[in-house]
Coordinates of C-alpha atoms and ligand atoms in Angstrom, one line a residue:
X217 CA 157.7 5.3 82.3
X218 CA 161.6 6.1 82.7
X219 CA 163.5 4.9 79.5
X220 CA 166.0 1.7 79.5
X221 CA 168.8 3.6 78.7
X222 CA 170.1 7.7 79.6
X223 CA 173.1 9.4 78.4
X224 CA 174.0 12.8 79.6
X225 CA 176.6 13.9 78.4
X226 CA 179.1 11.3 77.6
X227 CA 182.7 12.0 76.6
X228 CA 185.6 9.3 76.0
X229 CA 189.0 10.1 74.8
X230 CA 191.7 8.2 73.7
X231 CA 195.1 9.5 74.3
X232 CA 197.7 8.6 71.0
X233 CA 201.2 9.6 70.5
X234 CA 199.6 12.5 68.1
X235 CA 197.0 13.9 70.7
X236 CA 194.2 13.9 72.8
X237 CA 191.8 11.7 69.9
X238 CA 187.5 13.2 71.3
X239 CA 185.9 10.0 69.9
X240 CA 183.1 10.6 71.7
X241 CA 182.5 14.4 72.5
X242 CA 179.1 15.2 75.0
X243 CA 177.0 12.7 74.2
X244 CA 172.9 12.7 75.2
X245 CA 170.1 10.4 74.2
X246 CA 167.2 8.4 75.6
X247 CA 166.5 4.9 74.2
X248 CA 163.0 3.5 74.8
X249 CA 162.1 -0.5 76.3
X250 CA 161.7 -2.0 73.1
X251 CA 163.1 0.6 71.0
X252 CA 165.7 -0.1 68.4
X253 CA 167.9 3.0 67.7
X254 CA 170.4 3.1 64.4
X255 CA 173.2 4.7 64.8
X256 CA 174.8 5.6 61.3
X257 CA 177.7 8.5 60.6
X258 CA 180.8 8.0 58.5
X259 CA 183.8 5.9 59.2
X260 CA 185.3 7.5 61.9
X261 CA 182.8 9.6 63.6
X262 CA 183.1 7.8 67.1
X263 CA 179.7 4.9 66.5
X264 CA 182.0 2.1 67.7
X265 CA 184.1 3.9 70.1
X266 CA 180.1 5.3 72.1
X267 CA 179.1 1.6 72.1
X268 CA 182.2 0.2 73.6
X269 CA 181.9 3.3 76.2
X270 CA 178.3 2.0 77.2
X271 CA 179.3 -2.4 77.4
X272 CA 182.6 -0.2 79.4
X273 CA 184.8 -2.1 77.2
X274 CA 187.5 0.5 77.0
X275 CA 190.9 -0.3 75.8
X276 CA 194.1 0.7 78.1
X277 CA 194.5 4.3 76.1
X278 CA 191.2 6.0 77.2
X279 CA 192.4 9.8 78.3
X280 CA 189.6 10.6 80.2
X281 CA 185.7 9.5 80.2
X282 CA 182.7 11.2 81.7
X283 CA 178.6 11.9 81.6
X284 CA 175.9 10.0 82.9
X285 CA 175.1 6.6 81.2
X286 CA 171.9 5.3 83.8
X287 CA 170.3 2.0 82.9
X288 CA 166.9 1.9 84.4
X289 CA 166.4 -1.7 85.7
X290 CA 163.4 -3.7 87.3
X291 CA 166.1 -5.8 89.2
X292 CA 168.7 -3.0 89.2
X293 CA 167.0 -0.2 90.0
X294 CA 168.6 3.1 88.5
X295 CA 172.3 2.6 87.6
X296 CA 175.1 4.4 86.0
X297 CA 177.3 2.4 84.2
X298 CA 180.0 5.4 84.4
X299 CA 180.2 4.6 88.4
X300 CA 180.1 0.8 88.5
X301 CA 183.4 -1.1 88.8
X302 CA 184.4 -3.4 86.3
X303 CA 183.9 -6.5 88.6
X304 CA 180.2 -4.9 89.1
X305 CA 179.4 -4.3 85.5
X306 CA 181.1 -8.0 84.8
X307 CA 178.6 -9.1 87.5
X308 CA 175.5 -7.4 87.1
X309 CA 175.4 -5.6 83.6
X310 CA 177.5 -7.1 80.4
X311 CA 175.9 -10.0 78.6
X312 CA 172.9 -10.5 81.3
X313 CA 171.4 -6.7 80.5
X314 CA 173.6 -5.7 77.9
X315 CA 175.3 -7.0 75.3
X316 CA 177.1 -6.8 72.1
X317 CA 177.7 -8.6 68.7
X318 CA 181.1 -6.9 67.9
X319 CA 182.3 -5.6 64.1
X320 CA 183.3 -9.0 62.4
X321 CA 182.7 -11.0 65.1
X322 CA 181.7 -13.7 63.6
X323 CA 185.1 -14.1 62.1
X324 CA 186.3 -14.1 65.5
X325 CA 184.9 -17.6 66.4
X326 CA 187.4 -20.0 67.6
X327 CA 188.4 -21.7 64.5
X328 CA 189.5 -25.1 66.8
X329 CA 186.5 -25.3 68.7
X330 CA 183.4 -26.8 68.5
X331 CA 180.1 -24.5 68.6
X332 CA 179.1 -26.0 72.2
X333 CA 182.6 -24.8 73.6
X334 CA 182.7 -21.7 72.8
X335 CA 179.1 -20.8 73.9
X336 CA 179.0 -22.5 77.1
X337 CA 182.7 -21.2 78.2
X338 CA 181.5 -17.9 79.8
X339 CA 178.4 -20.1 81.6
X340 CA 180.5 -21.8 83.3
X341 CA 183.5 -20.7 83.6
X342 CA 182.2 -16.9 84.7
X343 CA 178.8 -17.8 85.9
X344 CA 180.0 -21.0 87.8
X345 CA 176.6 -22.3 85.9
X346 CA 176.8 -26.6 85.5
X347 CA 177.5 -27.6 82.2
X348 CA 174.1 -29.4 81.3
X349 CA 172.2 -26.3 82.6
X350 CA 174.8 -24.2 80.3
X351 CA 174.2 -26.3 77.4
X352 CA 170.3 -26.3 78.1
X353 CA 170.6 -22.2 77.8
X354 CA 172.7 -22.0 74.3
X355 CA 170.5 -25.3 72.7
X356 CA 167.3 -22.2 73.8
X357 CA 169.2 -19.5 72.2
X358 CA 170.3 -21.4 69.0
X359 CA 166.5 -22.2 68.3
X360 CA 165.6 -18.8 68.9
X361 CA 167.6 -17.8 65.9
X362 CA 166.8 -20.7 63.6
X363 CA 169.4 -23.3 64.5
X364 CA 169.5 -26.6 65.3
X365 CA 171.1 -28.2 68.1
X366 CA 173.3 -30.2 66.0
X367 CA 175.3 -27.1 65.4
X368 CA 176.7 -27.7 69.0
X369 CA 178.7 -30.4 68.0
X370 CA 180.2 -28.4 64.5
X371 CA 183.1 -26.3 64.2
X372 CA 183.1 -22.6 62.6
X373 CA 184.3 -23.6 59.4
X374 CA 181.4 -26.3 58.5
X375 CA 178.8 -22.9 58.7
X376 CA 178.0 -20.2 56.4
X377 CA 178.2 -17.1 57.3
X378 CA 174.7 -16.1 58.1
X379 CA 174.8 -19.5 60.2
X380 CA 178.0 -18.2 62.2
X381 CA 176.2 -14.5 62.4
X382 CA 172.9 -16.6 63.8
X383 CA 175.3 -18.3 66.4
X384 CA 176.8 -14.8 67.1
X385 CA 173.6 -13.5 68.0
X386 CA 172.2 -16.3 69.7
X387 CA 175.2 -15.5 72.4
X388 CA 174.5 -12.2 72.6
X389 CA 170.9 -13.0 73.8
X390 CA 171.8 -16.1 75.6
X391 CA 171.8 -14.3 79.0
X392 CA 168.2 -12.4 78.0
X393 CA 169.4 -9.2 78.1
X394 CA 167.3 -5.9 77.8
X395 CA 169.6 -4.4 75.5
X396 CA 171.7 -5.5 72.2
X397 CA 174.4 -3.2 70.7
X398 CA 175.0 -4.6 67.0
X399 CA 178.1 -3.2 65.4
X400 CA 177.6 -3.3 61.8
X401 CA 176.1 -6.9 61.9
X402 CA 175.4 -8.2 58.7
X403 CA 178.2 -5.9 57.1
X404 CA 180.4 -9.2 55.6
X405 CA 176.9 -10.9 54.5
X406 CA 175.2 -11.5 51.0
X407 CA 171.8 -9.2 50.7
X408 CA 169.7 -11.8 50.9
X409 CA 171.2 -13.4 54.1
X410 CA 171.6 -9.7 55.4
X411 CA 168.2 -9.7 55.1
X412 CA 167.3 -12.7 56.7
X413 CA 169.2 -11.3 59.5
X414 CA 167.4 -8.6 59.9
X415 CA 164.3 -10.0 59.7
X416 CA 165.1 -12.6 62.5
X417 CA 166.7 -9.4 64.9
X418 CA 163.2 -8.0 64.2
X419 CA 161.8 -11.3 65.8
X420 CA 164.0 -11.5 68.6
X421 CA 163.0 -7.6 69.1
X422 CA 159.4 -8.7 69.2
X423 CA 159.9 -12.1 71.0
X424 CA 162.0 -10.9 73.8
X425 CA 161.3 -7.0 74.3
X426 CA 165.0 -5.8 73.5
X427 CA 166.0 -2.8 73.1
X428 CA 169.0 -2.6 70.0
X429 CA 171.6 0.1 69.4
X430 CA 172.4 -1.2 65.8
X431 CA 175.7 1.1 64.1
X432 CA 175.4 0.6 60.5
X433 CA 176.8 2.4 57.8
X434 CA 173.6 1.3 55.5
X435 CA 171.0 3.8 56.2
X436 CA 168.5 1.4 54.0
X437 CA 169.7 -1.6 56.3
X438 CA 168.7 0.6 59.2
X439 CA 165.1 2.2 57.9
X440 CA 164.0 -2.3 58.3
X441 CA 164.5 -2.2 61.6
X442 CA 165.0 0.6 63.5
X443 CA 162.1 2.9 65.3
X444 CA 164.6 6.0 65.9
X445 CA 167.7 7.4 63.8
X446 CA 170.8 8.9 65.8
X447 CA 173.2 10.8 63.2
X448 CA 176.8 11.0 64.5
X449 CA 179.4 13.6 62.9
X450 CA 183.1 14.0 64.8
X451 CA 182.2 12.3 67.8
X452 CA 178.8 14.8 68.3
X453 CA 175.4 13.5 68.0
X454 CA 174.0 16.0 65.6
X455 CA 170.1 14.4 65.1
X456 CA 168.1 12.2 66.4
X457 CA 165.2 11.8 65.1
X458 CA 161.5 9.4 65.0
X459 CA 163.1 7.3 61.7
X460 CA 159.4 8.0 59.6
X461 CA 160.3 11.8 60.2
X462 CA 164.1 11.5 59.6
X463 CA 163.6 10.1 56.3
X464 CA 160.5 12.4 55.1
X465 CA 162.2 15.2 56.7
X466 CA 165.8 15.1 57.4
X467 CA 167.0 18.5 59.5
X468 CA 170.8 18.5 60.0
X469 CA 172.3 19.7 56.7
X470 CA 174.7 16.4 57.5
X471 CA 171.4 14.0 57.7
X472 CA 170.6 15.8 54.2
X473 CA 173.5 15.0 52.5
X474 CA 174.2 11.1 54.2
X475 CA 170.5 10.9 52.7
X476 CA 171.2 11.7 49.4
X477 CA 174.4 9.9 49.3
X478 CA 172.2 6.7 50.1
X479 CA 172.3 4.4 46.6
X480 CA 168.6 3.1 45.2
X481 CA 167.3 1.3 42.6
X482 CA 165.9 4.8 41.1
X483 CA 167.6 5.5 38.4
X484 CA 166.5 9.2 38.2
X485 CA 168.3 9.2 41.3
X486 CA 171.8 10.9 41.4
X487 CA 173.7 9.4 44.1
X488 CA 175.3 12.4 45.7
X489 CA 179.1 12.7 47.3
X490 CA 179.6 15.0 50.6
X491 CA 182.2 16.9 50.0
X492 CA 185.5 16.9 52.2
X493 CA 186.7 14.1 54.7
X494 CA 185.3 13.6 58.5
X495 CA 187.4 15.8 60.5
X496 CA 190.7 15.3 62.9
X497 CA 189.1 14.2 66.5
X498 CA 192.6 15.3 67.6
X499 CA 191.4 18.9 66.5
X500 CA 187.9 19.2 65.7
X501 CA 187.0 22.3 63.8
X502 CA 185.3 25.3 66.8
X503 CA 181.9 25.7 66.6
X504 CA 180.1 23.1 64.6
X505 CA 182.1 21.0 63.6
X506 CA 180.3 20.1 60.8
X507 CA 181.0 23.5 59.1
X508 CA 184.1 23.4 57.1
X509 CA 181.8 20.7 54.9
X510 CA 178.3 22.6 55.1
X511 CA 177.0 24.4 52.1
X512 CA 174.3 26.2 54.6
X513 CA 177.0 27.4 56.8
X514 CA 176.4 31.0 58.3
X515 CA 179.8 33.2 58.0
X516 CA 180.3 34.5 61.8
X517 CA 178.0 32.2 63.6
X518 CA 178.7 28.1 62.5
X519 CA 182.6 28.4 63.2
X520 CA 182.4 30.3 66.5
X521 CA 179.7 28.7 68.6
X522 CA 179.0 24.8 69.2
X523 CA 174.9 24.6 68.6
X524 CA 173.0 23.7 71.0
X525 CA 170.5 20.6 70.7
X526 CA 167.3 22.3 70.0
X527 CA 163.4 19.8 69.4
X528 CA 162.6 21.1 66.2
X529 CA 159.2 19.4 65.5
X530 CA 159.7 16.4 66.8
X531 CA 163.5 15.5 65.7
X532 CA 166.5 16.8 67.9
X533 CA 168.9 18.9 66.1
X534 CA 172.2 20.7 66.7
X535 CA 172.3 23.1 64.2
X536 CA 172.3 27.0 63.8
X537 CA 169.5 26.8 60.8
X538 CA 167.0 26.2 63.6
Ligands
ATP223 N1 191.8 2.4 70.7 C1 191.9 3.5 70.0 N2 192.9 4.4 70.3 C2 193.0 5.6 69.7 N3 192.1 6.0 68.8 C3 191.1 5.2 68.5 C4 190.9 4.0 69.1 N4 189.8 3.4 68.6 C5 189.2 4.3 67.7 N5 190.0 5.4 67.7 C6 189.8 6.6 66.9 O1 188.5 7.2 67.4 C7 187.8 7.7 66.3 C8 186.4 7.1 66.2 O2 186.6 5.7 65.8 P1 185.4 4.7 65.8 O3 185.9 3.4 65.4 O4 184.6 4.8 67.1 O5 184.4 5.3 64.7 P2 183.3 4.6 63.8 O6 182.3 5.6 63.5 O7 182.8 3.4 64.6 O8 184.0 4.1 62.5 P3 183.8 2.8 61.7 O9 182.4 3.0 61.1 O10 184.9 2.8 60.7 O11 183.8 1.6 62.6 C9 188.7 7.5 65.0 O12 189.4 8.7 64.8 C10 189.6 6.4 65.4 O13 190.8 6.5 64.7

């Protein structure tokens, strides 16, 4: 069975008045039907930048972008987003196969509107769909994630926050898409709601077959829900890994220490720093560029040559210890 979703490759820069910034720097991965893949790395280390470069929701400064992102489709066929037009991916590919729940955006609700408005405007106003069908589809997709129909007829400021984060989602599966891309999505929540959150994206995942890309900074968040763990350092993928064997057994000296900077309620546990900041994507260190910060690093070899992805028992690496 092909995958839902290929990258080969993938590079987007964004040019600044400082440089050439390589946000995203030859990215490859496969993502499964069904398969819910966290993507976790430090501030700064490209997450956001790789999922707005798959929805091709690129702002005006993007250098130069590249790679192979195919989407394998019953309907579609075999597509690659890099070669669609926006009218085409408008048409055929964001919100009704892919879609996002953006970094705060449940903040970003239309303070002035009612609920019903803003779920129903891109229905009808980019789908040409009637307004009763419209509101049939978002009265679905609110009871999906535990909401009544009454909350059509509320504004953003009578909800909580997990209520607006439930509304959130219900748009971003509102079209039945294959694939979700969740950018930090309980990050402003309470830990109880967060987890009430993830608990109903586990349903939807079960209910409706998606596939989720969920970037999180909470590797803990991320071992509830997701089935595979992609590490990202200075716009390089540097692990991916089955997320049993990534926590038993991380492999990328970077995984190791993002592990065991991860907070828990052990308290033999000494929460560990990493050393150093994320590096300038304007200049990247040469070879990995995680070696200025590794304590493993190998004099002669880790700052002259880029590793190469290599399977090392089941978990892809690019490091020179393997
Ligand atoms: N529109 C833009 N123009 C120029 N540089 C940008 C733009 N958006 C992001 N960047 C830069 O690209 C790099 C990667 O940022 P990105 O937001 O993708 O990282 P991230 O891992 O998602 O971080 P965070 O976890 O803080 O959201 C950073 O150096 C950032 O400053």
């Amino acid at each position: 069975m092909p995958p839902l979703l290929e990258l080969r490759n993938v590079k987007m820069y964004y040019n600044t008045t400082r440089g050439t910034v390589k946000a995203v720097d030859g990215i490859s991965f496969k993502l499964e039907k069904g398969e819910a893949m966290a993507l976790v790395g430090e501030s700064g280390s490209g997450k956001s930048s790789l999922a707005f470069t798959i929805i091709r929701l690129l702002p005006r400064n993007v250098a130069e972008s590249g790679g192979e992102i195919l989407f394998y489709d019953e309907e579609l066929g075999v597509v690659d987003l890099m070669k669609m037009s926006e009218s085409e991916i408008r048409r055929k590919i964001r919100w009704k196969k892919i879609s996002m729940v953006f970094q705060a955006s449940m903040n970003a609700l239309n303070p002035i509107l009612r609920i019903q408005d803003q779920m129903i405007e891109p229905l009808v106003l980019h789908l040409g769909m009637s307004k009763e069908s419209a509101v049939k589809i978002a009265e679905e997709a609110l009871r999906s994630v535990g909401l009544s129909r009454d909350v059509l007829s509320r504004y953003p400021f009578e909800l909580s926050g997990g209520m607006k984060q439930r509304v959130v989602i219900a748009m971003a599966i509102m079209m039945r898409p294959r694939l979700v891309i969740l950018d930090e999505p309980t990050s402003a929540l309470d830990v109880i709601t967060q987890a009430n959150i993830m608990n109903l994206l586990k349903e939807l995942k079960a209910k409706f077959d998606l596939s989720y890309i969920l970037i999180t900074h909470d590797i803990a968040l991320a071992s509830e829900i997701a089935d595979k763990i992609g590490v990202m350092y200075a716009g390089k993928l540097v692990e991916v890994a089955p997320a049993d064997l990534f926590f038993r057994w991380p492999k990328h000296p970077y995984s190791q220490k993002l592990l065991a900077a991860m907070p828990t309620l052990r308290e033999d546990k000494k929460i560990e720093h990493i050393p150093g900041d994320v590096p300038s994507l304007i200049n990247p260190p040469p070879g990995c560029r995680f070696h200025p910060r590794c304590p493993y690093a190998i004099k002669g070899k880790c700052e002259k040559e880029e590793p190469a992805v290599k399977d090392v028992e089941g978990s892809l690496v690019a490091c020179w210890l393997y």
